[in-house]
PDB file of C-alpha atoms and ligand atoms in Angstrom:
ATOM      1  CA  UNK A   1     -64.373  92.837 -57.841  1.00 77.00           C
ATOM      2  CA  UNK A   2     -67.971  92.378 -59.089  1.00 89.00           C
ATOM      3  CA  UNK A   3     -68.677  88.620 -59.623  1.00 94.00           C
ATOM      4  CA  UNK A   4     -69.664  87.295 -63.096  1.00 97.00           C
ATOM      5  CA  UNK A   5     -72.607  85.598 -64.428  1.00 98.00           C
ATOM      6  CA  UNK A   6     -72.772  84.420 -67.656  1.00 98.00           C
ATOM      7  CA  UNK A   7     -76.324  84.505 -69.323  1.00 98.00           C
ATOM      8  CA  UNK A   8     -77.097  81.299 -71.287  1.00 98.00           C
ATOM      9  CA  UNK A   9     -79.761  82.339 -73.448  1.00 97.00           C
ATOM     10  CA  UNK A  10     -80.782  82.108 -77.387  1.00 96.00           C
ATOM     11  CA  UNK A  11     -83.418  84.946 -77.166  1.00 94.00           C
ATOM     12  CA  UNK A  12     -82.054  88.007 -77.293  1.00 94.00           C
ATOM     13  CA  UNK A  13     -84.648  89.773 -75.541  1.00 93.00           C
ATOM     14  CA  UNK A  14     -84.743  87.632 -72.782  1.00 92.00           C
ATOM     15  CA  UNK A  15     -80.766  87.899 -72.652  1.00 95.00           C
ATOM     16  CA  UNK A  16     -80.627  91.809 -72.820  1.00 94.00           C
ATOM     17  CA  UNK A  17     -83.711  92.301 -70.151  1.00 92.00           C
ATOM     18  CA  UNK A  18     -81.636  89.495 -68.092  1.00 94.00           C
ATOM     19  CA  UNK A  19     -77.751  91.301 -68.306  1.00 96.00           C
ATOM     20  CA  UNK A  20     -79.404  94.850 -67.850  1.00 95.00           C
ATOM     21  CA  UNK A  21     -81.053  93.685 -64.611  1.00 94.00           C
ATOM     22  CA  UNK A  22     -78.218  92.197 -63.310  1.00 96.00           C
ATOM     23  CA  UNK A  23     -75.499  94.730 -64.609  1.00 96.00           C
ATOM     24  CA  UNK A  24     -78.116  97.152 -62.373  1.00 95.00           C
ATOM     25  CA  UNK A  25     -76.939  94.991 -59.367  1.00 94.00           C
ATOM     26  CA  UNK A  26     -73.622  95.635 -60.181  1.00 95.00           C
ATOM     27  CA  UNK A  27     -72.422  92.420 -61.532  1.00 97.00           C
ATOM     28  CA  UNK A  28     -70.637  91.563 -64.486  1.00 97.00           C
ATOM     29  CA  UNK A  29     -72.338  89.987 -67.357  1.00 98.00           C
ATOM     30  CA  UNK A  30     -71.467  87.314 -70.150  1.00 97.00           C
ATOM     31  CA  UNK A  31     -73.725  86.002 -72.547  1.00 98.00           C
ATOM     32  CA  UNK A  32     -73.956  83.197 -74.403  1.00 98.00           C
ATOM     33  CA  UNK A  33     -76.220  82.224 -77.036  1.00 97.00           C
ATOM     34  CA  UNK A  34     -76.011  78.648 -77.342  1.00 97.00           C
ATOM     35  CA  UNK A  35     -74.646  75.366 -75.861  1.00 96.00           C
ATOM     36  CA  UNK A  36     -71.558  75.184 -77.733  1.00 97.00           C
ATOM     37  CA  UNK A  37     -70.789  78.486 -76.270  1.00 97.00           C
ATOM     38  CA  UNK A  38     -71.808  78.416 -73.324  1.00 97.00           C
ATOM     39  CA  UNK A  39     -69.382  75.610 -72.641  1.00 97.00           C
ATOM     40  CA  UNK A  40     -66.534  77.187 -74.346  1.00 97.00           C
ATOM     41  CA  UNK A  41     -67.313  80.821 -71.930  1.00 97.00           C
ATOM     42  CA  UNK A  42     -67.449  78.617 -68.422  1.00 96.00           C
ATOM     43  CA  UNK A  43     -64.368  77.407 -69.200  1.00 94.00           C
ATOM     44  CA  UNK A  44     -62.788  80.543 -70.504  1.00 95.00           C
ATOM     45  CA  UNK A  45     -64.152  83.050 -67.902  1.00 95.00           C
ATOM     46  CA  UNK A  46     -64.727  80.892 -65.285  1.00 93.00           C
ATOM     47  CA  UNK A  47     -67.666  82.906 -64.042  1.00 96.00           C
ATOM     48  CA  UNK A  48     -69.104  82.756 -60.083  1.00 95.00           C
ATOM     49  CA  UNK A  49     -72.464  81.387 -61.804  1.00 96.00           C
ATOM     50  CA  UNK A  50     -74.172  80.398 -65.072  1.00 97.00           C
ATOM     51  CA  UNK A  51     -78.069  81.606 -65.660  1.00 97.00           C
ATOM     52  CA  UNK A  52     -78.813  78.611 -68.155  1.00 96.00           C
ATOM     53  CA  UNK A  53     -81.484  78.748 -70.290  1.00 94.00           C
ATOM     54  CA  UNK A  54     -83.395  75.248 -70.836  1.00 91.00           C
ATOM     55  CA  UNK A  55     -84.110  75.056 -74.628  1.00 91.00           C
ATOM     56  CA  UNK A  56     -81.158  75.881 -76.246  1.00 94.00           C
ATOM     57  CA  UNK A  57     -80.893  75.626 -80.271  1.00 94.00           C
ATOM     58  CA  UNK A  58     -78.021  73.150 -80.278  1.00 94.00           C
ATOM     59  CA  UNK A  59     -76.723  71.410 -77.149  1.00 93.00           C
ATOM     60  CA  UNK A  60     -80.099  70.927 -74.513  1.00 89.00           C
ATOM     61  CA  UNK A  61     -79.493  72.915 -71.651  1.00 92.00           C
ATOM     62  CA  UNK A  62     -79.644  69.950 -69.315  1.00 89.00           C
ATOM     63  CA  UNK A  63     -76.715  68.554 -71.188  1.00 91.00           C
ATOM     64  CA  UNK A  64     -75.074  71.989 -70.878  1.00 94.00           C
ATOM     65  CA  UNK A  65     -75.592  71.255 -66.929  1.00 91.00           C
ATOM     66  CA  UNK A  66     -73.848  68.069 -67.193  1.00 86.00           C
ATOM     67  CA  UNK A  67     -71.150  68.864 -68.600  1.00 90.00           C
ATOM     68  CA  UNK A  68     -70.078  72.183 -66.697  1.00 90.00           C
ATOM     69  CA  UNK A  69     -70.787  70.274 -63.396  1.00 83.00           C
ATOM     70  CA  UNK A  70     -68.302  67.444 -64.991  1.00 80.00           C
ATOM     71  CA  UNK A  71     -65.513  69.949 -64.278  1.00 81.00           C
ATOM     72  CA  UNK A  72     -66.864  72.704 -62.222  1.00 82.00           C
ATOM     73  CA  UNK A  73     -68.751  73.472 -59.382  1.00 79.00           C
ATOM     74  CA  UNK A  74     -69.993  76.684 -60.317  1.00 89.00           C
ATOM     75  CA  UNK A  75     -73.481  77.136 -59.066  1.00 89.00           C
ATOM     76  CA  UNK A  76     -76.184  77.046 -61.880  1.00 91.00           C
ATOM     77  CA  UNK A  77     -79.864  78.288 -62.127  1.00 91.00           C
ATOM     78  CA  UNK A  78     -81.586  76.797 -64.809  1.00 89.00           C
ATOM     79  CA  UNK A  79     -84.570  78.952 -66.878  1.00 91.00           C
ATOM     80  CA  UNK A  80     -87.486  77.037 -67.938  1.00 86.00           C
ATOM     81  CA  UNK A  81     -90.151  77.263 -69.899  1.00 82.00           C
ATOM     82  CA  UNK A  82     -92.760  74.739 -68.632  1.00 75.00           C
ATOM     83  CA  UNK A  83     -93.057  73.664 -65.033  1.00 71.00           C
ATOM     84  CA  UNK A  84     -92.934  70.093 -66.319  1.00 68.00           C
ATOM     85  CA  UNK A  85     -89.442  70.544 -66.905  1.00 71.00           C
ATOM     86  CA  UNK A  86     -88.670  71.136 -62.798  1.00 67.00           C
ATOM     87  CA  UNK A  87     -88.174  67.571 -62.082  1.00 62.00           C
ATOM     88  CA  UNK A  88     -86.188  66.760 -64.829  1.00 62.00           C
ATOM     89  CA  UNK A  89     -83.783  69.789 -64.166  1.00 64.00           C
ATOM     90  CA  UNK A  90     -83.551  68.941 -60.781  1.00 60.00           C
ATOM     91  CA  UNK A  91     -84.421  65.332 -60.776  1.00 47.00           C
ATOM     92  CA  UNK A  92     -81.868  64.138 -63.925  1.00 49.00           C
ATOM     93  CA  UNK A  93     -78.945  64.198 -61.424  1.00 57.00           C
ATOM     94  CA  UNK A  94     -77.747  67.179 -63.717  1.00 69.00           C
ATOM     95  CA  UNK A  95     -76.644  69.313 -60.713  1.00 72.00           C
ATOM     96  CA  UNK A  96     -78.618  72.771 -61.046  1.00 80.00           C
ATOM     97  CA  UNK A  97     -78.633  74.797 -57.656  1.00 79.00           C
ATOM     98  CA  UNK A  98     -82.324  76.421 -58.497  1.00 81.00           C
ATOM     99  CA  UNK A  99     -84.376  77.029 -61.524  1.00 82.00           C
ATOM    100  CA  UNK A 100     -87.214  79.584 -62.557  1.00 85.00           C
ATOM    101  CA  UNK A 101     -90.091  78.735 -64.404  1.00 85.00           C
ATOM    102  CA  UNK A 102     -90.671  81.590 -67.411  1.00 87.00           C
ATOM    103  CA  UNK A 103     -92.328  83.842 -67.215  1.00 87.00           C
ATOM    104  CA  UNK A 104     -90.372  85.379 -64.285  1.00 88.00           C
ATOM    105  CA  UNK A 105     -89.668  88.614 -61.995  1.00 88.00           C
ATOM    106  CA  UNK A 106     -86.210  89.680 -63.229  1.00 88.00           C
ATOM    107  CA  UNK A 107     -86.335  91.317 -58.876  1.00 88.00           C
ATOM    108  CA  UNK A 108     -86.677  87.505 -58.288  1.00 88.00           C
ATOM    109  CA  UNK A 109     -83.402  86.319 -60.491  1.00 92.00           C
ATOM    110  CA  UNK A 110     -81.306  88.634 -58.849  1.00 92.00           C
ATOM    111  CA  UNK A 111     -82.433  87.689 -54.882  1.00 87.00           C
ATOM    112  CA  UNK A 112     -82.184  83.955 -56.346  1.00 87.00           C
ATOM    113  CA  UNK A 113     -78.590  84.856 -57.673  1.00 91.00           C
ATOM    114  CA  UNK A 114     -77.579  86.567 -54.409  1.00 88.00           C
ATOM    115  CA  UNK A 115     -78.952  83.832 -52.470  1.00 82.00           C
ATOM    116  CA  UNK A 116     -77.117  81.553 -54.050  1.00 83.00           C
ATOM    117  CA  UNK A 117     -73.635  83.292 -54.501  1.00 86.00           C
ATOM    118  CA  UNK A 118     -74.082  83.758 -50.886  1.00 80.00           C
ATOM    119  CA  UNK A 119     -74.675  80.249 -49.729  1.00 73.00           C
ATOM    120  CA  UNK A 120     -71.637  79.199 -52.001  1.00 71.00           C
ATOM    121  CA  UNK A 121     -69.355  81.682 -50.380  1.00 69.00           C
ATOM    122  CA  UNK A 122     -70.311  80.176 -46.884  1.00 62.00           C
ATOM    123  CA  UNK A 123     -70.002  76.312 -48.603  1.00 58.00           C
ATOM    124  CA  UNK A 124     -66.390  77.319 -49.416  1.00 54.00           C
ATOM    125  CA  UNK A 125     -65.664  78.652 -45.825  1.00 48.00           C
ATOM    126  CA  UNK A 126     -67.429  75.387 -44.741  1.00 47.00           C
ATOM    127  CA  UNK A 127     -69.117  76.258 -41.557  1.00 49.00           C
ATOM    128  CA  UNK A 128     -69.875  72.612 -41.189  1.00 51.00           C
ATOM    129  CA  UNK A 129     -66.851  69.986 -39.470  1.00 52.00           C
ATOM    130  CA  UNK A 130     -64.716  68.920 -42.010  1.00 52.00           C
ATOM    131  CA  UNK A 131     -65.223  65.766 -40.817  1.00 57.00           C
ATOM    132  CA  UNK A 132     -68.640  65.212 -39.029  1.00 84.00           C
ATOM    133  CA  UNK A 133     -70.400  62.138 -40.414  1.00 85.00           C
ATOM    134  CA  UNK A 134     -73.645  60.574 -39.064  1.00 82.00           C
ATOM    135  CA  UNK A 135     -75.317  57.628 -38.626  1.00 82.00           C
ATOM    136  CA  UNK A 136     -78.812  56.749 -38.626  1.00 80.00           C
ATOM    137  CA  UNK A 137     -79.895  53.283 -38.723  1.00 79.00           C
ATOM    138  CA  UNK A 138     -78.067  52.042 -42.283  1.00 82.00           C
ATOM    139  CA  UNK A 139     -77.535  55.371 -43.458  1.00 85.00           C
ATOM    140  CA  UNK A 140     -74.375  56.929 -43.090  1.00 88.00           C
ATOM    141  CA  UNK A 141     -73.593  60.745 -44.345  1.00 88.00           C
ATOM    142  CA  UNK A 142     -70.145  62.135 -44.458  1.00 89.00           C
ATOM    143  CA  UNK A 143     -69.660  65.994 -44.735  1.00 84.00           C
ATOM    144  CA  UNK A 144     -65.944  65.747 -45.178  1.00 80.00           C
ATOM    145  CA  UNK A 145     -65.825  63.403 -48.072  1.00 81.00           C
ATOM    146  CA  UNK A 146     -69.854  64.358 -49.225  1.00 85.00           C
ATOM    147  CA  UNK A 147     -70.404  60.648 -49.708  1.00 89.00           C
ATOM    148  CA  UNK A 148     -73.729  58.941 -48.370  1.00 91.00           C
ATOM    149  CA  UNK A 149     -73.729  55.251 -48.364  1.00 91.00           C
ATOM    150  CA  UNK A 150     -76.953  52.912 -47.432  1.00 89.00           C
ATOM    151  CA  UNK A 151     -75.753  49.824 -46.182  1.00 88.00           C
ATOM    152  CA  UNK A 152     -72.754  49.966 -47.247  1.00 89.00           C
ATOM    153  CA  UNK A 153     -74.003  50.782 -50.696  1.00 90.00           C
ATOM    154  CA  UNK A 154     -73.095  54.346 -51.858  1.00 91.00           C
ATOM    155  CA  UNK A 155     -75.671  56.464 -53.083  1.00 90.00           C
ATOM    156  CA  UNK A 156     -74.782  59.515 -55.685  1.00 87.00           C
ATOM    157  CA  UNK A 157     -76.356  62.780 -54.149  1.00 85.00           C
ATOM    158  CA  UNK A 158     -76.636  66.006 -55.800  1.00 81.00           C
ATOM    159  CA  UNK A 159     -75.507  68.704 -54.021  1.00 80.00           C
ATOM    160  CA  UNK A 160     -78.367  70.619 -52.676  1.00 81.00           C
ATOM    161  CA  UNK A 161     -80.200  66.603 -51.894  1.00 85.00           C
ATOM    162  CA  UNK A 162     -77.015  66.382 -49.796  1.00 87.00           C
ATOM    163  CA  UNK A 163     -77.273  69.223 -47.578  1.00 87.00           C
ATOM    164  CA  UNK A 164     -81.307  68.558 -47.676  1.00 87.00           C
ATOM    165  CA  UNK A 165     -80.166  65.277 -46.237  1.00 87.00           C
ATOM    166  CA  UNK A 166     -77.736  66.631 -43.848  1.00 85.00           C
ATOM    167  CA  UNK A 167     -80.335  69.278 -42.459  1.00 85.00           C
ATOM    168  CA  UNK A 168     -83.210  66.328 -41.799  1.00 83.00           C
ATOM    169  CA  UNK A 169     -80.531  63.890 -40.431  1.00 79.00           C
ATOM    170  CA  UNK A 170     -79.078  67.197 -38.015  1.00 77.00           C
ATOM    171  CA  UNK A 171     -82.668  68.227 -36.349  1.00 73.00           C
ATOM    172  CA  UNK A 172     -84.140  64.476 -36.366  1.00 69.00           C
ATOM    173  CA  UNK A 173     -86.919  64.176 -34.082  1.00 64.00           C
ATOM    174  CA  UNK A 174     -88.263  67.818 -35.137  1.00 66.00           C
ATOM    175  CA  UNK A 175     -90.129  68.911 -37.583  1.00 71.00           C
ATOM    176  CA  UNK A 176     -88.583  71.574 -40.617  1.00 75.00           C
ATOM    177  CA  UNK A 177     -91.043  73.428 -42.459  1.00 76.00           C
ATOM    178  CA  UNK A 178     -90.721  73.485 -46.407  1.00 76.00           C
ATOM    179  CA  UNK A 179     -89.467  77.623 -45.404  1.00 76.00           C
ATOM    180  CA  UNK A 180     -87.091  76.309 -43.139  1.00 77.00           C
ATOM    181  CA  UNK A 181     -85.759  73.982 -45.163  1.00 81.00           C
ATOM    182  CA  UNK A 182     -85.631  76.721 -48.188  1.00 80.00           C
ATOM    183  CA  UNK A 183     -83.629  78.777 -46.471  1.00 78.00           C
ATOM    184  CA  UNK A 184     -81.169  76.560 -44.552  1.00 80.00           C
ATOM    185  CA  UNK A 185     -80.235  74.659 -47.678  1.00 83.00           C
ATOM    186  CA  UNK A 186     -81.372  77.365 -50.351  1.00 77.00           C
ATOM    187  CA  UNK A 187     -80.336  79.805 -47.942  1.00 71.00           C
ATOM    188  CA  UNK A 188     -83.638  82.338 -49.392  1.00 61.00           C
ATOM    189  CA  UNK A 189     -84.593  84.173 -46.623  1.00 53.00           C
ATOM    190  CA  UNK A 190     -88.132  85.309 -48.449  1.00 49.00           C
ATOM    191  CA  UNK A 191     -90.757  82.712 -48.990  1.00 50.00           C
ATOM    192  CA  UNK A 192     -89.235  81.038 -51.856  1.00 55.00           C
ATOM    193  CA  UNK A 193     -90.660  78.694 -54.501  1.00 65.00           C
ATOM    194  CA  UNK A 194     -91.332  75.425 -51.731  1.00 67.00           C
ATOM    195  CA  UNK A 195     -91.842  73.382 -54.528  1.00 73.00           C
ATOM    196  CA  UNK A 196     -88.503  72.898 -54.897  1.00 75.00           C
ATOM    197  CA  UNK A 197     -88.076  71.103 -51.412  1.00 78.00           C
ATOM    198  CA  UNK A 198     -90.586  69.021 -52.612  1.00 77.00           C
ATOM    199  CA  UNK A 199     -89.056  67.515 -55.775  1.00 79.00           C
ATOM    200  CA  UNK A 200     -85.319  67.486 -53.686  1.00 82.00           C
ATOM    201  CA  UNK A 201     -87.469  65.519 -50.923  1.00 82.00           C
ATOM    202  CA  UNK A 202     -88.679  63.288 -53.651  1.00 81.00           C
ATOM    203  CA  UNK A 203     -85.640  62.513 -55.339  1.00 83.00           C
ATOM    204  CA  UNK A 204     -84.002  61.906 -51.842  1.00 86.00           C
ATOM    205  CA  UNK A 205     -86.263  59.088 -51.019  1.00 83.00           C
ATOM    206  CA  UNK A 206     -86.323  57.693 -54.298  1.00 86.00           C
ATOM    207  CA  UNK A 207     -82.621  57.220 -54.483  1.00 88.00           C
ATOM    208  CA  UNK A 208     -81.917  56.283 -50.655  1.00 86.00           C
ATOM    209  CA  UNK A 209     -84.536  53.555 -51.555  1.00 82.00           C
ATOM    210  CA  UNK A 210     -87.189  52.265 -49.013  1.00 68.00           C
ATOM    211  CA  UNK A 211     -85.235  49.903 -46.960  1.00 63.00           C
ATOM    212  CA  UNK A 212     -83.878  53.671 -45.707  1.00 65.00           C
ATOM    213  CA  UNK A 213     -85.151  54.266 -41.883  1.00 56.00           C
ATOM    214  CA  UNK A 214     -84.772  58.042 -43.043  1.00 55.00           C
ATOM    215  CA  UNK A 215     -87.853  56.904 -44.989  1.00 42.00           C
ATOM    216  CA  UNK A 216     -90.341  55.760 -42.293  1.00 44.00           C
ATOM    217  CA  UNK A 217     -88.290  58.605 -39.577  1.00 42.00           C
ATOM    218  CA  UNK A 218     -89.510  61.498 -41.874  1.00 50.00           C
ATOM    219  CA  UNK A 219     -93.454  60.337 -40.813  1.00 40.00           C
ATOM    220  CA  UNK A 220     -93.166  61.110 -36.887  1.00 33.00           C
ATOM    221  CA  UNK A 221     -89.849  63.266 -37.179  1.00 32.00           C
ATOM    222  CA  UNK A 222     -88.264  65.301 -39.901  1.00 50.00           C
ATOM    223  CA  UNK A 223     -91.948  65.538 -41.473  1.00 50.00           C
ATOM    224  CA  UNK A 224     -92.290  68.926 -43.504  1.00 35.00           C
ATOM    225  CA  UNK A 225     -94.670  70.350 -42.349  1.00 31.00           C
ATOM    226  CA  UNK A 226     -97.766  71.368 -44.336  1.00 31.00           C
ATOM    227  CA  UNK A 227     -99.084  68.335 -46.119  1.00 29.00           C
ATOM    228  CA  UNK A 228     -99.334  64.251 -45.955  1.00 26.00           C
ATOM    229  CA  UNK A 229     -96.343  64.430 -48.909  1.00 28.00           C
ATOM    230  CA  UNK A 230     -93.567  63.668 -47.098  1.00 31.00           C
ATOM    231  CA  UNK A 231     -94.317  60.721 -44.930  1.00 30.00           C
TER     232      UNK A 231
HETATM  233 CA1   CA B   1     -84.148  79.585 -75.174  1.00 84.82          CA
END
Protein backbone atom coordinates (compact mmCIF):
# COMPACT_ATOMS: atom_id res chain seq x y z
CA UNK A 1 0.00 0.00 0.00
CA UNK A 2 1.58 3.35 -0.99
CA UNK A 3 1.47 5.76 2.02
CA UNK A 4 -0.41 9.11 1.78
CA UNK A 5 0.58 12.61 2.06
CA UNK A 6 -1.68 15.20 1.99
CA UNK A 7 -0.41 18.54 0.38
CA UNK A 8 -1.46 21.63 2.40
CA UNK A 9 -1.10 24.28 0.00
CA UNK A 10 -3.23 27.46 -1.39
CA UNK A 11 -1.08 27.86 -4.60
CA UNK A 12 -1.94 25.71 -7.02
CA UNK A 13 1.22 25.61 -8.74
CA UNK A 14 3.14 24.91 -5.90
CA UNK A 15 0.48 22.07 -5.01
CA UNK A 16 0.49 20.40 -8.56
CA UNK A 17 4.57 20.61 -8.94
CA UNK A 18 4.45 19.18 -5.16
CA UNK A 19 1.70 15.95 -5.79
CA UNK A 20 3.38 15.25 -9.29
CA UNK A 21 6.78 14.87 -7.60
CA UNK A 22 5.66 12.83 -5.05
CA UNK A 23 2.98 10.72 -7.02
CA UNK A 24 6.54 10.06 -9.17
CA UNK A 25 7.76 8.37 -5.89
CA UNK A 26 4.91 6.38 -5.84
CA UNK A 27 2.92 7.79 -3.07
CA UNK A 28 -0.49 8.77 -2.80
CA UNK A 29 -1.45 12.33 -2.81
CA UNK A 30 -4.21 14.61 -1.10
CA UNK A 31 -4.44 18.14 -1.34
CA UNK A 32 -5.77 20.63 0.50
CA UNK A 33 -6.14 24.16 -0.13
CA UNK A 34 -6.71 25.74 3.04
CA UNK A 35 -6.78 25.34 6.87
CA UNK A 36 -10.28 24.51 7.25
CA UNK A 37 -9.58 21.69 4.98
CA UNK A 38 -6.76 20.60 5.75
CA UNK A 39 -8.12 19.77 9.18
CA UNK A 40 -11.23 18.24 7.96
CA UNK A 41 -8.75 15.72 5.28
CA UNK A 42 -6.26 14.62 8.41
CA UNK A 43 -9.03 13.56 10.08
CA UNK A 44 -10.88 11.96 7.25
CA UNK A 45 -7.93 10.20 5.49
CA UNK A 46 -5.77 9.91 8.16
CA UNK A 47 -2.72 10.24 5.96
CA UNK A 48 1.10 8.85 7.04
CA UNK A 49 2.13 12.72 6.77
CA UNK A 50 0.91 16.28 6.10
CA UNK A 51 3.27 18.71 3.75
CA UNK A 52 1.82 22.02 5.40
CA UNK A 53 2.16 25.04 3.83
CA UNK A 54 2.89 28.15 6.28
CA UNK A 55 0.66 31.02 4.98
CA UNK A 56 -2.51 29.69 4.50
CA UNK A 57 -5.59 32.08 3.45
CA UNK A 58 -7.73 31.24 6.46
CA UNK A 59 -6.49 29.21 9.44
CA UNK A 60 -2.28 30.06 9.84
CA UNK A 61 -0.54 27.05 9.17
CA UNK A 62 1.07 27.00 12.59
CA UNK A 63 -2.38 26.79 14.02
CA UNK A 64 -3.10 24.04 11.48
CA UNK A 65 0.05 22.29 13.32
CA UNK A 66 -1.54 22.66 16.58
CA UNK A 67 -4.37 21.38 16.13
CA UNK A 68 -3.57 18.08 14.07
CA UNK A 69 -0.81 17.35 16.71
CA UNK A 70 -3.85 17.89 19.40
CA UNK A 71 -5.13 14.52 18.15
CA UNK A 72 -2.56 12.98 15.99
CA UNK A 73 0.83 12.18 15.73
CA UNK A 74 1.21 12.19 12.19
CA UNK A 75 4.55 13.56 11.25
CA UNK A 76 4.41 17.11 9.64
CA UNK A 77 6.86 19.18 7.43
CA UNK A 78 6.05 22.60 7.40
CA UNK A 79 6.76 24.92 3.95
CA UNK A 80 7.91 28.33 4.52
CA UNK A 81 8.37 31.21 2.93
CA UNK A 82 10.95 33.25 4.92
CA UNK A 83 13.67 31.72 7.02
CA UNK A 84 12.46 33.95 9.84
CA UNK A 85 9.64 31.79 10.19
CA UNK A 86 12.09 28.52 11.25
CA UNK A 87 12.05 29.28 14.84
CA UNK A 88 8.65 29.99 15.18
CA UNK A 89 7.63 26.68 13.34
CA UNK A 90 9.85 24.82 15.30
CA UNK A 91 10.25 26.95 18.32
CA UNK A 92 6.15 27.69 19.03
CA UNK A 93 5.92 24.19 20.62
CA UNK A 94 3.61 23.51 17.49
CA UNK A 95 5.12 20.03 16.88
CA UNK A 96 6.45 20.06 13.11
CA UNK A 97 9.01 17.13 12.42
CA UNK A 98 11.06 19.40 9.67
CA UNK A 99 10.35 22.35 7.54
CA UNK A 100 11.73 23.77 4.11
CA UNK A 101 12.35 27.18 3.47
CA UNK A 102 10.76 28.17 -0.27
CA UNK A 103 12.18 28.19 -2.69
CA UNK A 104 13.01 24.44 -2.55
CA UNK A 105 14.35 21.18 -4.51
CA UNK A 106 11.12 19.18 -4.94
CA UNK A 107 14.43 15.90 -4.98
CA UNK A 108 14.87 17.41 -1.44
CA UNK A 109 10.95 17.08 -0.22
CA UNK A 110 10.80 13.69 -1.18
CA UNK A 111 14.37 12.42 0.70
CA UNK A 112 12.94 14.76 3.64
CA UNK A 113 9.54 12.79 3.36
CA UNK A 114 11.28 9.39 3.19
CA UNK A 115 13.47 10.29 5.94
CA UNK A 116 10.93 11.02 7.96
CA UNK A 117 8.28 8.23 7.19
CA UNK A 118 11.21 6.12 7.87
CA UNK A 119 12.26 7.31 11.26
CA UNK A 120 8.46 7.13 12.27
CA UNK A 121 8.18 3.55 11.20
CA UNK A 122 11.26 2.70 13.47
CA UNK A 123 9.59 5.21 16.46
CA UNK A 124 6.56 2.87 16.27
CA UNK A 125 8.71 -0.38 16.47
CA UNK A 126 10.52 1.54 19.30
CA UNK A 127 14.03 0.34 19.12
CA UNK A 128 14.61 2.19 22.32
CA UNK A 129 13.59 0.26 26.10
CA UNK A 130 10.23 0.84 26.78
CA UNK A 131 11.26 1.81 29.89
CA UNK A 132 14.88 3.23 30.06
CA UNK A 133 14.93 6.57 31.88
CA UNK A 134 18.07 8.57 32.86
CA UNK A 135 19.37 10.68 35.20
CA UNK A 136 21.75 13.39 35.04
CA UNK A 137 22.24 15.66 37.83
CA UNK A 138 18.34 17.15 38.25
CA UNK A 139 17.32 16.08 35.00
CA UNK A 140 15.48 13.08 34.59
CA UNK A 141 14.25 11.69 30.94
CA UNK A 142 11.86 8.87 30.59
CA UNK A 143 11.54 7.05 27.15
CA UNK A 144 8.63 4.96 28.24
CA UNK A 145 6.34 7.65 29.41
CA UNK A 146 8.36 10.63 27.06
CA UNK A 147 8.19 12.88 30.09
CA UNK A 148 11.36 15.01 31.17
CA UNK A 149 11.15 16.59 34.50
CA UNK A 150 13.93 19.17 36.04
CA UNK A 151 13.81 18.94 39.57
CA UNK A 152 10.98 17.53 39.91
CA UNK A 153 9.42 20.12 37.67
CA UNK A 154 8.15 18.69 34.31
CA UNK A 155 9.19 20.24 31.29
CA UNK A 156 6.88 19.93 27.91
CA UNK A 157 9.26 18.64 25.05
CA UNK A 158 8.45 18.44 21.51
CA UNK A 159 9.10 15.45 19.99
CA UNK A 160 12.16 15.71 17.93
CA UNK A 161 13.76 18.18 21.31
CA UNK A 162 13.04 14.87 23.09
CA UNK A 163 14.97 12.47 21.21
CA UNK A 164 17.67 15.50 20.67
CA UNK A 165 17.72 15.27 24.42
CA UNK A 166 17.82 11.61 24.67
CA UNK A 167 20.78 11.36 22.04
CA UNK A 168 23.08 14.13 24.14
CA UNK A 169 22.06 12.56 27.53
CA UNK A 170 22.97 8.70 25.76
CA UNK A 171 26.72 9.63 24.41
CA UNK A 172 27.51 12.23 27.38
CA UNK A 173 31.07 12.82 27.66
CA UNK A 174 31.45 12.79 23.65
CA UNK A 175 31.05 15.06 21.34
CA UNK A 176 27.96 14.73 18.34
CA UNK A 177 28.45 16.70 15.37
CA UNK A 178 25.40 18.87 14.08
CA UNK A 179 25.48 15.64 11.03
CA UNK A 180 25.38 13.25 13.63
CA UNK A 181 22.87 14.59 15.41
CA UNK A 182 20.77 15.18 11.96
CA UNK A 183 20.73 11.91 11.23
CA UNK A 184 20.27 10.06 14.55
CA UNK A 185 17.27 12.16 15.46
CA UNK A 186 16.30 13.39 11.82
CA UNK A 187 17.44 10.18 10.71
CA UNK A 188 18.84 12.17 7.04
CA UNK A 189 21.60 10.33 6.05
CA UNK A 190 22.81 13.31 3.45
CA UNK A 191 24.10 16.50 4.89
CA UNK A 192 20.89 17.96 5.85
CA UNK A 193 19.85 21.53 6.68
CA UNK A 194 22.12 21.69 10.38
CA UNK A 195 20.35 24.62 11.14
CA UNK A 196 17.74 22.83 12.36
CA UNK A 197 19.84 21.19 15.27
CA UNK A 198 20.60 24.48 16.06
CA UNK A 199 17.18 26.05 16.77
CA UNK A 200 16.08 22.30 18.52
CA UNK A 201 19.45 22.89 20.63
CA UNK A 202 18.20 26.31 21.39
CA UNK A 203 14.84 25.65 22.35
CA UNK A 204 16.17 22.69 24.53
CA UNK A 205 18.17 24.90 26.72
CA UNK A 206 15.78 27.55 26.86
CA UNK A 207 13.05 25.40 28.24
CA UNK A 208 15.26 23.00 30.56
CA UNK A 209 16.27 26.46 32.00
CA UNK A 210 19.87 27.23 33.29
CA UNK A 211 19.85 25.69 36.65
CA UNK A 212 20.02 22.40 34.04
CA UNK A 213 23.68 20.66 34.45
CA UNK A 214 22.80 19.49 30.76
CA UNK A 215 23.48 23.22 30.29
CA UNK A 216 27.07 23.72 31.54
CA UNK A 217 27.76 19.48 30.46
CA UNK A 218 27.12 20.45 26.74
CA UNK A 219 30.56 22.92 27.07
CA UNK A 220 33.22 20.00 27.77
CA UNK A 221 30.83 17.05 26.63
CA UNK A 222 27.89 16.78 24.32
CA UNK A 223 29.34 20.09 22.57
CA UNK A 224 28.31 20.10 18.74
CA UNK A 225 30.87 20.37 17.19
CA UNK A 226 31.66 23.20 14.76
CA UNK A 227 31.12 26.47 16.53
CA UNK A 228 31.18 28.29 20.20
CA UNK A 229 26.99 28.03 19.86
CA UNK A 230 26.32 25.40 21.92
CA UNK A 231 28.23 25.85 25.10
CA1 LIG B 1 0.55 29.43 0.70
Amino acid sequence: MAEKILVVEDERNIASFVAMYLKNARYQVDIARDGAEALQKADSINPDLVVLDLMLPDIDGLEVCRQIRSTSDVPILMLTARDDDVDKIVGLEVGADDYLTKPFNPRELVARIKSILRRSSQTARSSRPQEAAMDHGNLRIDAGRREVTVSGRHVQLAPKEFDLLWELLDHRGLVLTRDQLLERVWGYTFAGDTRTVDVHVRQLRRKLGDDCPVATVWGVGYKVADDAAVT
